[in-house]
């Protein structure tokens, strides 16, 4: 598909119909699929992933990564823990230093590429900046397709003016949805149901953020996230209240937040 065909597609009624679907789905789970349909209408893409990165107050360190969704060929979508920013330091540095919207083209054939996906050979990353948050959309192409051309990169950069604000709206919806789920987990605890989901989500977020907590630090964090008080957790773990506070301080320092409230906000990506 050449650039002329792409522009023609962008002017077609069907393109605007798909754009309308995307706009109306910023509060729905199939947002990523609708975005893939829209972009694929302009240039060939086999898969995409959406995520939100959160930086510290000084915008010098990455503190959190929240996966927002993916769509396309499963063979070209990286595993959740295979696309860590630590594997792409150049991209991370660009994100930390950016002052506006930017477009980055990268190849997945880098260090650790074999674990990224089975077939994806090319990727293009769009990033938006909103305070300490960065919304990231990564497009993938298989090895049977050519790399992204300069004209396609230019087209995507122009398209990002419309797409990136929509991703930011979807990210906000995702945070609110996670918060609602958090309330459900707390309700489950009250009714004595096993809170297995919050354990899975907690460890998933630790993996995505490449953060390691000690066993005690994890136990204290999970106890607080499940609604426990410091004395209750201390009694359960057979520790002093002061020890619980110490473990909490150590854990939240690693997470880049402060206190129980900060821990909760980190958990929901707020």
XYZ file of N, CA and C in Angstrom:
810
model
N 0.846 -1.193 0.000
C 0.000 0.000 0.000
C 0.883 1.245 0.000
N 0.759 2.109 -1.044
C 1.581 3.308 -1.093
C 0.887 4.453 -0.381
N 1.584 5.591 -0.259
C 1.052 6.726 0.489
C -0.185 7.295 -0.173
N -0.214 7.310 -1.523
C -1.380 7.836 -2.236
C -2.624 7.031 -1.899
N -2.475 5.710 -1.877
C -3.607 4.851 -1.517
C -4.034 5.092 -0.083
N -3.073 5.316 0.803
C -3.384 5.563 2.209
C -4.196 6.836 2.369
N -3.781 7.899 1.665
C -4.518 9.159 1.738
C -5.924 8.983 1.189
N -6.046 8.211 0.110
C -7.359 7.955 -0.475
C -8.237 7.214 0.527
N -7.659 6.244 1.222
C -8.410 5.502 2.232
C -8.851 6.406 3.371
N -8.003 7.373 3.739
C -8.330 8.286 4.832
C -9.495 9.189 4.488
N -9.740 9.387 3.201
C -10.847 10.241 2.769
C -12.123 9.454 2.493
N -12.074 8.130 2.655
C -13.232 7.308 2.323
C -14.263 7.325 3.447
N -15.557 7.160 3.107
C -16.602 7.113 4.144
C -16.364 5.992 5.148
N -15.827 4.849 4.657
C -15.600 3.719 5.560
C -14.559 4.066 6.620
N -13.541 4.853 6.235
C -12.522 5.262 7.197
C -13.152 6.067 8.325
N -14.025 7.008 7.970
C -14.649 7.839 9.001
C -15.624 7.032 9.857
N -16.192 5.979 9.272
C -17.054 5.093 10.052
C -16.225 4.370 11.119
N -15.037 3.873 10.709
C -14.157 3.189 11.664
C -13.652 4.169 12.718
N -13.341 5.402 12.299
C -12.899 6.420 13.251
C -13.992 6.693 14.279
N -15.246 6.739 13.828
C -16.366 6.938 14.749
C -16.477 5.797 15.741
N -16.254 4.566 15.269
C -16.272 3.406 16.162
C -15.189 3.523 17.229
N -14.012 3.980 16.811
C -12.898 4.119 17.752
C -13.209 5.165 18.812
N -13.726 6.307 18.382
C -14.056 7.383 19.321
C -15.101 6.927 20.335
N -16.085 6.169 19.866
C -17.169 5.738 20.753
C -16.777 4.568 21.647
N -15.588 4.003 21.447
C -15.186 2.824 22.234
C -14.096 3.133 23.250
N -13.871 4.422 23.555
C -12.830 4.765 24.534
C -13.195 4.312 25.943
N -14.431 3.883 26.152
C -14.824 3.343 27.453
C -15.223 1.874 27.336
N -14.648 1.184 26.351
C -14.983 -0.214 26.120
C -13.714 -1.041 25.950
N -13.839 -2.346 26.201
C -12.674 -3.221 26.193
C -12.128 -3.498 24.796
N -12.933 -3.289 23.734
C -12.448 -3.580 22.383
C -11.846 -2.352 21.702
N -11.420 -1.381 22.494
C -10.803 -0.167 21.954
C -9.560 -0.500 21.124
N -8.703 -1.392 21.622
C -7.468 -1.743 20.909
C -7.770 -2.344 19.546
N -8.789 -3.192 19.471
C -9.159 -3.805 18.196
C -9.633 -2.753 17.204
N -10.442 -1.804 17.669
C -10.915 -0.741 16.786
C -9.766 0.135 16.298
N -8.780 0.373 17.152
C -7.627 1.167 16.728
C -6.821 0.422 15.670
N -6.671 -0.885 15.841
C -5.951 -1.675 14.844
C -6.663 -1.616 13.496
N -7.986 -1.712 13.503
C -8.763 -1.629 12.266
C -8.533 -0.295 11.568
N -8.521 0.777 12.349
C -8.352 2.109 11.778
C -6.968 2.270 11.145
N -5.924 1.902 11.876
C -4.566 2.069 11.357
C -4.322 1.155 10.164
N -4.838 -0.073 10.240
C -4.644 -1.030 9.151
C -5.353 -0.581 7.880
N -6.310 0.311 8.017
C -6.989 0.871 6.851
C -6.044 1.780 6.067
N -5.055 2.343 6.751
C -4.117 3.276 6.126
C -2.798 2.619 5.729
N -2.326 1.680 6.550
C -1.076 0.985 6.246
C -1.098 -0.370 6.929
N -0.450 -1.369 6.342
C -0.518 -2.725 6.893
C 0.161 -2.849 8.252
N -0.580 -3.379 9.207
C -0.079 -3.635 10.558
C -0.658 -4.966 11.014
N 0.165 -5.838 11.577
C -0.330 -7.153 11.989
C -0.791 -7.201 13.441
N -0.294 -6.276 14.274
C -0.685 -6.279 15.691
C -0.315 -4.946 16.321
N -0.918 -4.675 17.472
C -0.543 -3.491 18.247
C -0.736 -3.762 19.728
N -0.002 -3.019 20.546
C -0.175 -3.060 21.998
C -0.323 -1.636 22.508
N -1.117 -1.475 23.559
C -1.330 -0.176 24.193
C -0.894 -0.272 25.650
N -0.218 0.751 26.138
C 0.200 0.767 27.541
C 0.333 2.196 28.029
N 0.341 2.350 29.351
C 0.529 3.658 29.966
C 1.715 3.574 30.914
N 2.677 4.449 30.706
C 3.851 4.512 31.575
C 3.709 5.712 32.496
N 4.093 5.540 33.753
C 4.042 6.633 34.725
C 5.450 6.929 35.227
N 5.810 8.218 35.227
C 7.119 8.649 35.699
C 6.996 9.263 37.082
N 8.129 9.438 37.758
C 8.106 10.103 39.054
C 7.879 11.605 38.859
N 7.788 12.346 39.965
C 7.461 13.768 39.893
C 8.494 14.567 39.111
N 9.732 14.119 39.134
C 10.786 14.836 38.413
C 10.910 14.391 36.955
N 10.082 13.405 36.560
C 10.104 12.869 35.196
C 11.482 12.332 34.798
N 12.166 11.744 35.748
C 13.497 11.198 35.467
C 13.571 9.685 35.646
N 12.533 9.090 36.240
C 12.535 7.640 36.453
C 11.149 7.065 36.153
N 11.137 5.892 35.562
C 9.898 5.172 35.302
C 9.466 4.444 36.568
N 8.226 4.680 37.009
C 7.754 4.062 38.250
C 6.690 2.997 38.034
N 6.028 3.016 36.873
C 4.930 2.068 36.684
C 4.636 1.887 35.203
N 4.204 0.684 34.839
C 3.725 0.399 33.490
C 2.401 -0.338 33.618
N 1.391 0.145 32.938
C 0.078 -0.492 32.966
C -0.302 -0.887 31.541
N -0.480 -2.186 31.305
C -0.916 -2.663 29.994
C -2.379 -2.288 29.789
N -2.690 -1.678 28.635
C -4.054 -1.234 28.355
C -4.784 -2.146 27.379
N -4.053 -3.008 26.690
C -4.716 -3.910 25.757
C -3.853 -4.191 24.545
N -4.308 -5.140 23.729
C -3.616 -5.469 22.490
C -4.612 -6.037 21.500
N -4.206 -6.114 20.247
C -5.065 -6.664 19.202
C -4.186 -7.128 18.054
N -4.721 -8.057 17.260
C -3.991 -8.529 16.094
C -3.516 -9.957 16.224
N -2.579 -10.326 15.373
C -2.040 -11.678 15.336
C -1.313 -11.988 16.644
N -1.773 -12.985 17.401
C -1.127 -13.316 18.679
C 0.361 -13.635 18.533
N 0.767 -14.146 17.365
C 2.172 -14.495 17.159
C 3.069 -13.270 17.135
N 2.493 -12.109 16.830
C 3.283 -10.879 16.741
C 3.162 -10.008 17.981
N 2.381 -10.426 18.968
C 2.201 -9.652 20.195
C 3.171 -10.164 21.255
N 4.042 -9.309 21.777
C 5.017 -9.760 22.776
C 4.340 -10.242 24.055
N 4.998 -11.141 24.754
C 4.528 -11.536 26.077
C 4.620 -10.329 27.001
N 3.742 -10.235 28.026
C 3.721 -9.059 28.910
C 5.071 -8.697 29.507
N 5.875 -9.703 29.834
C 7.168 -9.423 30.467
C 8.336 -9.455 29.489
N 8.011 -9.494 28.166
C 9.076 -9.580 27.164
C 9.357 -8.249 26.497
N 8.556 -7.225 26.812
C 8.736 -5.922 26.171
C 9.016 -4.852 27.210
N 9.748 -5.220 28.237
C 10.083 -4.284 29.300
C 10.980 -3.173 28.774
N 10.792 -1.925 29.266
C 11.658 -0.821 28.850
C 13.130 -1.087 29.126
N 13.412 -1.970 30.089
C 14.811 -2.283 30.376
C 15.463 -3.009 29.207
N 14.635 -3.610 28.320
C 15.166 -4.270 27.132
C 15.372 -3.282 25.992
N 14.796 -2.085 26.098
C 14.922 -1.058 25.065
C 15.312 0.261 25.717
N 16.535 0.363 26.222
C 16.950 1.569 26.949
C 16.885 2.837 26.118
N 17.101 2.732 24.791
C 17.041 3.928 23.946
C 15.632 4.508 23.943
N 14.621 3.632 23.849
C 13.234 4.087 23.883
C 12.912 4.712 25.231
N 13.324 4.069 26.302
C 13.061 4.598 27.637
C 13.673 5.983 27.800
N 14.887 6.170 27.315
C 15.542 7.470 27.434
C 14.788 8.537 26.652
N 14.305 8.189 25.449
C 13.520 9.130 24.649
C 12.241 9.518 25.378
N 11.599 8.541 26.006
C 10.357 8.800 26.733
C 10.609 9.717 27.923
N 11.697 9.507 28.621
C 12.017 10.342 29.779
C 12.316 11.782 29.375
N 12.874 11.966 28.195
C 13.303 13.296 27.776
C 12.291 14.031 26.905
N 11.221 13.358 26.473
C 10.300 13.981 25.522
C 9.563 15.164 26.131
N 9.238 16.130 25.273
C 8.497 17.316 25.694
C 7.156 17.417 24.983
N 6.942 16.637 23.950
C 5.669 16.641 23.232
C 5.434 15.265 22.657
N 4.519 15.148 21.685
C 4.293 13.866 21.023
C 5.514 13.524 20.183
N 5.844 12.240 20.133
C 6.959 11.850 19.291
C 6.727 10.485 18.693
N 7.443 10.217 17.642
C 7.345 8.953 16.931
C 8.714 8.303 16.914
N 8.782 7.041 17.280
C 10.059 6.329 17.293
C 9.918 5.052 16.488
N 10.852 4.821 15.621
C 10.854 3.562 14.879
C 11.962 2.687 15.423
N 11.619 1.441 15.700
C 12.617 0.509 16.228
C 12.404 -0.857 15.615
N 13.445 -1.668 15.592
C 13.337 -3.058 15.178
C 13.274 -3.944 16.401
N 12.454 -4.990 16.353
C 12.424 -5.943 17.455
C 13.638 -6.863 17.405
N 14.399 -6.803 16.328
C 15.605 -7.634 16.231
C 16.740 -6.986 16.999
N 16.575 -6.939 18.302
C 17.575 -6.370 19.192
C 17.904 -7.411 20.238
N 18.600 -7.010 21.262
C 18.932 -7.926 22.349
C 17.659 -8.506 22.950
N 17.586 -9.844 22.977
C 16.412 -10.502 23.533
C 15.263 -10.585 22.556
N 15.528 -10.338 21.252
C 14.441 -10.312 20.283
C 13.741 -11.649 20.168
N 14.443 -12.756 20.394
C 13.849 -14.068 20.221
C 12.679 -14.308 21.146
N 12.619 -13.582 22.267
C 11.533 -13.793 23.216
C 10.402 -12.782 23.032
N 10.588 -11.824 22.103
C 9.559 -10.800 21.926
C 8.329 -11.387 21.273
N 8.495 -12.072 20.143
C 7.383 -12.723 19.475
C 7.954 -13.757 18.520
N 7.076 -14.550 17.915
C 7.559 -15.593 17.026
C 7.892 -15.052 15.642
N 7.140 -13.988 15.194
C 7.322 -13.561 13.814
C 7.578 -12.074 13.656
N 7.176 -11.234 14.599
C 7.298 -9.786 14.420
C 8.748 -9.386 14.178
N 8.965 -8.609 13.106
C 10.317 -8.184 12.771
C 10.479 -6.680 12.830
N 9.384 -5.940 12.712
C 9.448 -4.482 12.696
C 8.437 -3.909 13.680
N 8.795 -2.799 14.299
C 7.851 -2.140 15.188
C 8.012 -0.630 15.109
N 6.920 0.063 15.377
C 6.896 1.521 15.374
C 6.132 1.955 16.616
N 6.696 2.874 17.379
C 6.108 3.267 18.658
C 5.708 4.733 18.657
N 4.448 4.995 19.016
C 3.932 6.349 19.184
C 3.752 6.614 20.672
N 4.181 7.770 21.123
C 4.107 8.104 22.543
C 3.502 9.490 22.714
N 2.571 9.632 23.667
C 2.018 10.945 24.001
C 2.432 11.319 25.413
N 2.521 12.599 25.675
C 2.954 13.101 26.982
C 1.820 13.874 27.635
N 1.468 13.484 28.865
C 0.443 14.183 29.636
C 0.892 14.209 31.092
N 1.577 15.283 31.492
C 2.116 15.351 32.838
C 3.165 14.278 33.044
N 2.959 13.454 34.061
C 3.911 12.374 34.342
C 3.533 11.077 33.635
N 2.482 11.095 32.842
C 2.020 9.889 32.156
C 2.459 9.896 30.696
N 2.713 8.694 30.181
C 3.044 8.512 28.777
C 2.170 7.388 28.230
N 1.333 7.708 27.263
C 0.541 6.677 26.599
C 1.332 6.169 25.400
N 1.477 4.866 25.312
C 2.359 4.258 24.317
C 1.575 3.269 23.457
N 1.620 3.454 22.142
C 1.037 2.485 21.212
C 2.162 1.967 20.328
N 2.329 0.662 20.300
C 3.384 0.043 19.500
C 2.754 -0.807 18.409
N 3.140 -0.537 17.165
C 2.632 -1.252 15.998
C 3.655 -2.287 15.555
N 3.169 -3.464 15.132
C 4.062 -4.555 14.747
C 3.782 -5.023 13.326
N 4.852 -5.428 12.654
C 4.766 -6.073 11.346
C 5.586 -7.355 11.376
N 5.087 -8.356 10.674
C 5.791 -9.639 10.650
C 6.994 -9.569 9.716
N 7.821 -10.604 9.765
C 9.041 -10.634 8.953
C 8.727 -10.745 7.472
N 7.489 -11.113 7.119
C 7.112 -11.218 5.706
C 6.793 -9.856 5.103
N 6.726 -8.816 5.928
C 6.435 -7.469 5.450
C 7.682 -6.600 5.540
N 7.685 -5.523 4.764
C 8.813 -4.592 4.809
C 8.721 -3.722 6.057
N 9.811 -3.039 6.355
C 9.849 -2.134 7.500
C 9.001 -0.898 7.194
N 8.700 -0.111 8.225
C 7.932 1.117 8.038
C 8.752 2.115 7.219
N 8.124 2.689 6.188
C 8.809 3.649 5.327
C 8.728 5.047 5.920
N 9.522 5.966 5.376
C 9.505 7.347 5.852
C 8.147 7.993 5.622
N 7.517 7.684 4.485
C 6.198 8.258 4.205
C 5.154 7.725 5.180
N 5.280 6.457 5.564
C 4.345 5.885 6.533
C 4.563 6.482 7.915
N 5.810 6.710 8.270
C 6.099 7.340 9.556
C 5.520 8.748 9.609
N 5.617 9.464 8.499
C 5.050 10.812 8.427
C 3.535 10.765 8.560
N 2.921 9.791 7.885
C 1.468 9.629 7.972
C 1.039 9.311 9.402
N 1.763 8.420 10.062
C 1.432 8.050 11.438
C 1.614 9.224 12.394
N 2.644 10.019 12.154
C 2.869 11.176 13.016
C 1.713 12.163 12.914
N 1.209 12.365 11.697
C 0.052 13.245 11.522
C -1.195 12.633 12.152
N -1.340 11.316 12.008
C -2.501 10.627 12.566
C -2.474 10.624 14.090
N -1.280 10.709 14.668
C -1.149 10.653 16.128
C -1.857 11.813 16.815
N -2.014 12.934 16.116
C -2.728 14.073 16.704
C -4.156 13.700 17.075
N -4.734 12.754 16.323
C -6.099 12.299 16.612
C -6.108 11.070 17.508
N -5.131 10.181 17.314
C -5.142 8.905 18.033
C -4.702 9.017 19.486
N -3.633 9.762 19.741
C -3.064 9.786 21.088
C -4.019 10.349 22.142
N -4.781 11.423 21.860
C -5.762 11.874 22.861
C -6.817 10.811 23.166
N -7.169 9.995 22.157
C -8.139 8.926 22.384
C -7.548 7.856 23.298
N -6.264 7.566 23.119
C -5.604 6.591 23.992
C -5.565 7.108 25.422
N -5.334 8.410 25.582
C -5.322 9.003 26.921
C -6.693 8.866 27.584
N -7.766 9.051 26.795
C -9.121 8.884 27.337
C -9.365 7.436 27.732
N -8.883 6.513 26.894
C -9.053 5.099 27.207
C -8.252 4.710 28.445
N -7.063 5.289 28.604
C -6.241 5.013 29.789
C -6.963 5.461 31.053
N -7.623 6.611 30.976
C -8.379 7.106 32.129
C -9.524 6.154 32.459
N -10.222 5.675 31.428
C -11.289 4.693 31.635
C -10.736 3.432 32.283
N -9.565 2.988 31.819
C -8.957 1.774 32.351
C -8.620 1.923 33.828
N -8.116 3.110 34.218
C -7.805 3.345 35.636
C -9.071 3.298 36.479
N -10.142 3.909 35.985
C -11.407 3.909 36.718
C -11.969 2.499 36.826
N -11.822 1.719 35.754
C -12.315 0.349 35.757
C -11.539 -0.505 36.753
N -10.224 -0.284 36.823
C -9.399 -1.008 37.795
C -9.803 -0.656 39.213
N -10.125 0.612 39.430
C -10.549 1.056 40.757
C -11.851 0.373 41.169
N -12.762 0.214 40.201
C -14.020 -0.491 40.493
C -13.744 -1.951 40.855
N -12.813 -2.568 40.129
C -12.452 -3.952 40.440
C -11.841 -4.045 41.827
N -11.074 -3.010 42.181
C -10.455 -2.971 43.509
C -11.533 -3.013 44.582
N -12.619 -2.268 44.348
C -13.731 -2.273 45.288
C -14.360 -3.648 45.398
N -14.441 -4.355 44.259
C -14.994 -5.707 44.268
C -14.112 -6.654 45.065
N -12.786 -6.481 44.943
C -11.866 -7.330 45.712
C -12.056 -7.112 47.211
N -12.235 -5.841 47.605
C -12.434 -5.541 49.020
C -13.731 -6.171 49.519
N -14.773 -6.117 48.669
C -16.052 -6.715 49.043
C -15.910 -8.223 49.191
N -15.099 -8.828 48.317
C -14.874 -10.273 48.395
C -14.208 -10.645 49.706
N -13.305 -9.792 50.173
C -12.623 -10.059 51.442
C -13.611 -10.040 52.599
N -14.537 -9.077 52.561
C -15.524 -8.954 53.628
C -16.396 -10.198 53.710
N -16.699 -10.803 52.546
C -17.548 -11.991 52.514
C -16.729 -13.277 52.632
N -15.444 -13.107 53.042
C -14.559 -14.251 53.290
C -14.254 -15.074 52.044
N -14.318 -14.445 50.848
C -13.908 -15.132 49.641
C -12.397 -14.984 49.482
N -11.779 -15.957 48.862
C -10.331 -15.927 48.678
C -9.952 -14.838 47.679
N -9.158 -13.849 48.088
C -8.814 -12.729 47.197
C -7.657 -13.067 46.257
N -7.827 -14.135 45.454
C -6.736 -14.570 44.584
C -6.457 -13.563 43.471
N -7.482 -12.869 42.991
C -7.301 -11.948 41.874
C -6.347 -10.808 42.222
N -6.490 -10.252 43.404
C -5.622 -9.132 43.777
C -4.165 -9.589 43.902
N -3.954 -10.833 44.333
C -2.593 -11.367 44.390
C -2.000 -11.447 42.985
N -2.796 -11.949 42.045
C -2.306 -12.081 40.669
C -1.997 -10.719 40.067
N -2.899 -9.763 40.278
C -2.698 -8.428 39.715
C -1.473 -7.749 40.328
N -1.291 -7.933 41.636
C -0.158 -7.319 42.323
C 1.164 -7.849 41.757
N 1.275 -9.165 41.630
C 2.514 -9.746 41.123
C 2.704 -9.441 39.640
N 1.604 -9.310 38.900
C 1.698 -8.940 37.487
C 2.284 -7.547 37.335
N 1.834 -6.623 38.186
C 2.318 -5.246 38.105
C 3.788 -5.163 38.532
N 4.174 -5.956 39.512
C 5.583 -5.994 39.909
C 6.460 -6.462 38.749
N 5.982 -7.475 38.029
C 6.739 -8.002 36.895
C 6.849 -6.975 35.779
N 5.726 -6.323 35.451
C 5.722 -5.326 34.386
C 6.644 -4.154 34.706
N 6.699 -3.786 35.980
C 7.534 -2.649 36.391
C 8.959 -3.057 36.722
N 9.237 -4.359 36.612
C 10.582 -4.882 36.899
C 11.027 -4.502 38.312
N 10.120 -4.710 39.280
C 10.390 -4.387 40.683
C 10.414 -5.677 41.503
N 11.387 -5.800 42.375
C 11.499 -6.980 43.234
C 11.306 -6.583 44.692
N 10.331 -7.204 45.340
C 10.091 -6.995 46.765
C 10.417 -8.275 47.517
N 10.848 -8.133 48.752
C 11.092 -9.312 49.579
C 9.758 -9.964 49.923
N 9.827 -11.196 50.410
C 8.601 -11.914 50.772
C 7.811 -11.145 51.824
N 8.482 -10.629 52.846
C 7.807 -9.864 53.897
C 7.179 -8.591 53.338
N 7.907 -7.902 52.459
C 7.375 -6.673 51.861
C 6.113 -6.966 51.061
N 6.106 -8.070 50.335
C 4.918 -8.455 49.571
C 3.759 -8.801 50.502
N 4.052 -9.532 51.565
C 2.998 -9.919 52.513
C 2.353 -8.691 53.146
N 3.162 -7.709 53.499
C 2.631 -6.488 54.110
C 1.789 -5.712 53.107
N 2.293 -5.566 51.882
C 1.549 -4.833 50.855
C 0.209 -5.500 50.556
N 0.219 -6.810 50.377
C -1.015 -7.533 50.077
C -1.982 -7.474 51.250
N -1.446 -7.526 52.460
C -2.310 -7.411 53.628
C -3.029 -6.080 53.666
N -2.317 -5.004 53.362
C -2.921 -3.669 53.344
C -3.897 -3.517 52.184
N -3.532 -4.034 50.998
C -4.412 -3.947 49.833
C -5.693 -4.742 50.037
N -5.620 -5.775 50.861
C -6.804 -6.581 51.158
C -7.630 -6.007 52.298
N -7.256 -4.817 52.769
C -8.066 -4.144 53.778
C -7.628 -4.358 55.207
N -6.509 -5.032 55.422
C -6.034 -5.287 56.778
C -5.417 -4.061 57.422
N -5.445 -4.003 58.738
C -4.799 -2.920 59.479
C -3.395 -3.355 59.880
N -2.574 -2.404 60.281
C -1.209 -2.723 60.698
C -1.206 -3.720 61.863
N -2.018 -3.505 62.928
C -2.038 -4.478 64.030
C -2.484 -5.870 63.579
N -3.469 -5.930 62.676
C -3.951 -7.229 62.195
C -2.859 -7.962 61.423
N -2.159 -7.234 60.562
C -1.088 -7.850 59.777
C 0.060 -8.273 60.687
N 0.367 -7.430 61.671
C 1.442 -7.753 62.614
C 1.126 -9.034 63.381
N -0.124 -9.166 63.807
C -0.528 -10.370 64.544
C -0.445 -11.607 63.656
N -0.893 -11.464 62.416
C -0.881 -12.594 61.496
C 0.540 -13.042 61.179
N 1.442 -12.080 60.993
C 2.826 -12.405 60.642
C 3.722 -12.586 61.862
N 3.134 -12.360 63.061
C 3.865 -12.483 64.318
C 5.057 -11.520 64.359
N 4.751 -10.281 64.021
C 5.757 -9.221 64.026
C 5.255 -8.040 64.842
N 6.128 -7.116 65.152
C 5.733 -5.890 65.833
C 5.112 -4.915 64.831
N 4.264 -4.014 65.342
C 3.669 -3.000 64.478
C 4.747 -2.173 63.779
N 5.796 -1.859 64.509
C 6.879 -1.054 63.936
C 7.569 -1.779 62.781
N 7.627 -3.107 62.869
C 8.240 -3.886 61.788
C 7.389 -3.817 60.521
N 6.061 -3.856 60.703
C 5.153 -3.739 59.558
C 5.347 -2.389 58.878
N 5.441 -1.337 59.674
C 5.653 0.007 59.131
C 6.980 0.082 58.373
N 7.997 -0.578 58.898
C 9.307 -0.572 58.239
C 9.250 -1.276 56.892
N 8.596 -2.451 56.863
C 8.466 -3.177 55.601
C 7.657 -2.371 54.584
N 6.631 -1.668 55.060
C 5.818 -0.846 54.165
C 6.657 0.276 53.559
N 7.470 0.932 54.389
C 8.321 2.023 53.902
C 9.317 1.513 52.863
N 9.884 0.342 53.120
C 10.840 -0.224 52.166
C 10.157 -0.544 50.838
N 8.977 -1.139 50.926
C 8.256 -1.535 49.713
C 7.829 -0.325 48.895
N 7.224 0.662 49.567
C 6.733 1.833 48.828
C 7.881 2.649 48.244
N 9.034 2.628 48.895
C 10.203 3.322 48.344
C 10.609 2.690 47.014
N 10.550 1.366 46.947
C 10.875 0.670 45.703
C 9.827 0.940 44.629
N 8.572 1.146 45.048
C 7.488 1.406 44.102
C 7.440 2.863 43.668
N 8.173 3.719 44.376
C 8.186 5.138 44.037
C 7.003 5.906 44.575
N 6.374 5.385 45.643
C 5.223 6.056 46.257
C 5.473 6.161 47.760
N 4.470 6.648 48.480
C 4.629 6.802 49.926
C 3.353 6.403 50.647
N 3.483 5.539 51.660
C 2.364 5.184 52.518
C 1.330 4.274 51.885
N 0.316 3.965 52.693
C -0.741 3.060 52.246
C -1.531 3.641 51.084
N -1.812 4.940 51.154
C -2.563 5.584 50.075
C -1.781 5.522 48.767
N -0.474 5.759 48.853
C 0.363 5.683 47.661
C 0.406 4.278 47.093
N 0.417 3.274 47.975
C 0.407 1.880 47.542
C -0.865 1.567 46.765
N -2.000 2.036 47.273
C -3.279 1.803 46.597
C -3.307 2.474 45.233
N -2.809 3.711 45.163
C -2.774 4.433 43.891
C -1.860 3.719 42.896
N -0.743 3.191 43.371
C 0.158 2.445 42.492
C -0.539 1.207 41.954
N -1.296 0.541 42.802
C -1.970 -0.686 42.400
C -2.972 -0.442 41.283
N -3.687 0.677 41.337
C -4.714 0.967 40.329
C -4.161 1.812 39.195
N -2.873 2.147 39.261
C -2.274 2.931 38.190
C -2.676 4.376 38.187
N -3.100 4.901 39.342
C -3.558 6.298 39.402
C -2.392 7.236 39.625
